[in-house]
XYZ file of C-alpha atoms in Angstrom:
260
model
C 115.045 41.490 208.208
C 118.789 38.735 206.310
C 117.492 35.240 205.938
C 121.001 34.062 207.525
C 121.966 34.836 211.203
C 124.958 33.915 212.351
C 124.261 33.999 216.522
C 121.676 30.655 215.383
C 124.433 28.017 215.873
C 122.381 24.933 213.039
C 122.428 22.524 215.460
C 119.925 25.185 217.966
C 117.683 24.569 214.771
C 114.219 22.529 214.915
C 114.581 18.910 213.384
C 112.553 16.442 212.186
C 113.586 12.523 213.560
C 116.265 11.914 210.888
C 115.919 7.965 210.197
C 118.274 5.197 211.211
C 120.117 3.809 208.236
C 122.504 0.688 207.627
C 122.934 1.398 203.798
C 124.518 4.936 204.054
C 127.782 5.217 203.939
C 130.191 6.262 206.752
C 130.725 10.140 206.479
C 134.028 11.219 205.462
C 135.496 13.069 203.309
C 134.945 11.806 199.904
C 135.554 15.024 197.576
C 139.538 15.018 196.368
C 140.692 18.369 195.285
C 143.166 18.220 192.976
C 146.196 21.245 193.085
C 146.953 21.702 189.904
C 149.343 24.912 190.403
C 149.966 28.510 192.645
C 146.074 29.220 193.974
C 146.645 32.782 192.158
C 147.372 30.662 188.430
C 143.718 28.049 189.239
C 141.920 31.619 189.712
C 142.662 32.908 186.802
C 141.701 29.379 184.790
C 138.583 27.973 186.533
C 138.524 25.415 183.448
C 141.921 23.727 186.075
C 139.842 23.707 188.692
C 138.834 20.123 189.788
C 137.136 17.935 191.871
C 137.750 14.134 192.105
C 134.444 12.087 193.487
C 135.045 8.498 195.216
C 131.522 8.092 197.180
C 129.708 4.991 197.100
C 127.253 5.225 194.905
C 123.732 5.470 195.635
C 121.098 2.363 194.727
C 117.405 2.131 194.267
C 117.450 -0.555 196.302
C 119.025 1.119 199.842
C 115.868 4.202 199.376
C 113.548 5.350 201.813
C 109.966 4.329 199.941
C 109.099 8.642 201.627
C 111.439 11.432 199.509
C 111.090 12.750 203.702
C 112.348 10.133 204.621
C 115.262 9.450 202.486
C 115.753 13.217 203.383
C 116.011 12.833 207.197
C 118.693 10.030 206.067
C 120.472 11.926 204.699
C 120.755 14.972 206.464
C 121.241 13.413 209.936
C 124.889 12.724 208.251
C 124.889 16.500 207.178
C 124.836 16.823 210.823
C 126.960 14.728 211.711
C 129.602 16.028 209.124
C 129.108 19.754 210.330
C 129.834 18.449 213.894
C 132.827 17.163 212.426
C 133.736 19.973 210.901
C 133.450 19.238 207.494
C 129.556 21.214 206.749
C 129.148 24.721 207.446
C 124.731 25.109 207.887
C 123.892 21.994 206.616
C 120.562 23.071 206.068
C 121.509 26.213 204.712
C 119.839 26.279 200.951
C 119.599 27.792 197.599
C 115.725 29.178 197.342
C 115.244 29.964 193.823
C 111.699 31.840 192.954
C 110.159 33.412 189.135
C 108.561 36.856 189.146
C 105.526 37.279 187.164
C 107.398 37.792 183.870
C 109.522 34.580 184.621
C 112.325 35.940 186.827
C 114.569 34.308 188.381
C 116.083 35.262 191.211
C 117.947 32.682 194.524
C 119.379 33.388 197.822
C 120.461 31.160 200.669
C 118.162 31.057 203.553
C 118.556 28.688 206.358
C 115.651 25.836 206.696
C 113.831 25.805 210.218
C 112.074 22.855 209.999
C 111.043 19.807 207.723
C 108.262 17.092 207.566
C 105.975 15.393 205.511
C 104.543 18.246 204.516
C 107.280 19.817 203.141
C 110.168 22.277 203.904
C 110.052 25.025 206.003
C 111.930 29.024 205.889
C 111.200 32.269 207.491
C 111.158 35.576 205.926
C 109.922 39.402 205.696
C 106.891 38.789 203.445
C 107.722 42.410 201.893
C 111.012 41.057 200.415
C 111.819 40.391 196.516
C 110.950 35.728 197.121
C 108.436 36.404 198.948
C 106.989 38.692 196.607
C 107.564 36.133 193.894
C 106.131 33.702 195.821
C 102.928 35.617 195.793
C 102.689 36.072 192.434
C 104.236 32.619 191.844
C 103.908 29.881 193.742
C 106.778 27.730 192.255
C 109.592 27.320 193.810
C 113.112 25.102 193.257
C 115.172 23.931 196.563
C 118.598 23.646 196.830
C 121.105 21.239 199.572
C 124.285 22.171 198.052
C 126.392 20.011 200.769
C 129.748 19.860 198.692
C 132.495 18.225 200.830
C 130.263 14.156 200.637
C 129.915 15.077 197.415
C 125.976 15.118 197.672
C 122.460 17.146 196.448
C 119.094 17.443 197.674
C 117.000 19.162 194.581
C 113.477 20.352 195.924
C 110.975 21.253 193.697
C 107.619 22.606 194.815
C 104.661 24.928 195.496
C 104.936 27.090 198.458
C 101.743 28.812 200.923
C 102.298 30.748 204.324
C 102.751 28.983 207.621
C 99.738 30.357 209.769
C 100.443 32.561 211.825
C 100.427 30.476 215.241
C 103.575 28.522 213.423
C 105.201 31.642 213.075
C 104.970 32.904 216.331
C 105.958 29.636 218.245
C 109.102 29.618 215.988
C 109.461 33.757 216.689
C 109.760 33.216 220.279
C 112.828 30.668 220.287
C 115.049 33.383 218.180
C 117.444 35.587 220.362
C 116.556 38.987 220.938
C 118.929 40.197 218.098
C 117.387 38.586 215.269
C 114.175 38.686 216.930
C 114.550 42.688 216.872
C 116.615 42.318 213.809
C 113.047 41.298 212.154
C 111.572 44.389 212.371
C 114.795 46.762 211.782
C 114.744 45.692 208.633
C 112.998 46.264 205.134
C 113.693 43.117 203.547
C 114.849 43.864 199.644
C 114.500 47.201 199.919
C 116.921 50.319 199.013
C 117.802 51.937 202.150
C 120.313 54.933 202.084
C 123.338 53.726 204.145
C 124.033 51.014 206.847
C 123.621 54.208 209.636
C 120.682 54.081 209.079
C 119.687 50.499 209.569
C 121.942 50.683 212.123
C 120.175 53.377 213.970
C 117.079 51.730 213.634
C 118.052 48.476 215.494
C 119.764 50.623 218.351
C 116.380 52.339 218.603
C 114.628 49.421 218.476
C 116.749 47.569 221.614
C 115.923 50.574 223.698
C 112.013 50.067 222.859
C 112.459 46.069 223.682
C 115.142 45.637 225.896
C 116.628 42.306 226.686
C 113.773 40.318 228.609
C 111.645 41.802 227.428
C 109.113 40.585 224.746
C 108.501 41.565 221.575
C 105.671 41.395 218.671
C 106.019 39.311 215.908
C 106.164 41.803 213.047
C 102.720 41.962 211.252
C 104.950 41.212 208.000
C 106.936 38.114 208.608
C 106.511 34.744 208.161
C 107.259 31.758 207.033
C 106.738 29.706 204.411
C 105.987 25.572 203.702
C 107.214 24.053 200.415
C 105.139 20.749 199.680
C 107.623 18.978 197.483
C 106.145 17.490 194.202
C 109.440 16.082 193.415
C 112.802 15.755 195.135
C 116.061 14.541 193.845
C 118.991 12.758 195.805
C 122.182 13.698 194.337
C 125.368 11.298 194.609
C 128.639 11.823 193.007
C 130.532 9.233 191.055
C 133.663 8.893 189.818
C 134.606 10.079 185.628
C 131.443 12.395 186.755
C 128.785 9.522 186.680
C 126.667 10.208 188.819
C 124.015 8.947 190.818
C 120.339 11.053 190.479
C 117.755 9.005 192.082
C 114.070 11.658 191.548
C 111.081 11.017 193.804
C 108.391 12.416 192.096
C 104.926 12.696 193.175
C 101.611 10.470 191.809
C 98.301 12.054 191.648
C 96.953 9.216 194.427
C 99.517 9.956 196.927
C 102.400 7.712 196.240
C 105.656 8.557 194.674
C 107.948 6.414 191.697
C 111.435 6.850 192.047
C 113.118 7.389 188.618
C 117.536 7.045 187.767
C 118.488 10.213 185.728
C 121.492 9.873 183.822
C 123.940 12.403 184.976
């Protein structure tokens, strides 16, 4: 199974209702890329690749009281930017884990839900990321909304979703993606693409379109409960705004401004 499915449009993903805000800037292209020579010349010298950020700032007085409400505001704007063709898959996030020995790994997955309890994604429980989380539940998420000069960085703890919640989401997936969850032994070594395709074809015969595909027992979700959520807004001269919510023991959140 793979984490990203081209047959699952971002607009169909379950989304927490976004809070309305009158303080956030109107969505428009806010990154100007400097073209300082032919593309082949720039590719040979990444140091010459520069983007100039011209966005309005992010101020403490405009923040929502809860980080997930603030995320809802920004995610709504990212979704609007996707409709305008500025962003591809605004719910794509980089998930970084570390194994029991502290060796890190990262990959892009699709967020499928968010609420006050955190962020949810689904995967094969035998995959590398799931094995990492079984040994070390601490995780980082990164939403890279580059055309908006924005990032959201989450640190938190992962736990598995319940089987009822997993089954409810699995039923919303396209038929082919349901079969894909069975066909792939994610992160394991296989002999060839032909082997994978043959397994998938066998599954299409066993479970033709219109039949119910059982939820794989080795497949399910993770909910990331945040302990810190940073909202990063690009600014001119690399003097970016970075505001971070940090969870307090009493359940409240304090906000810190970080130097860029």
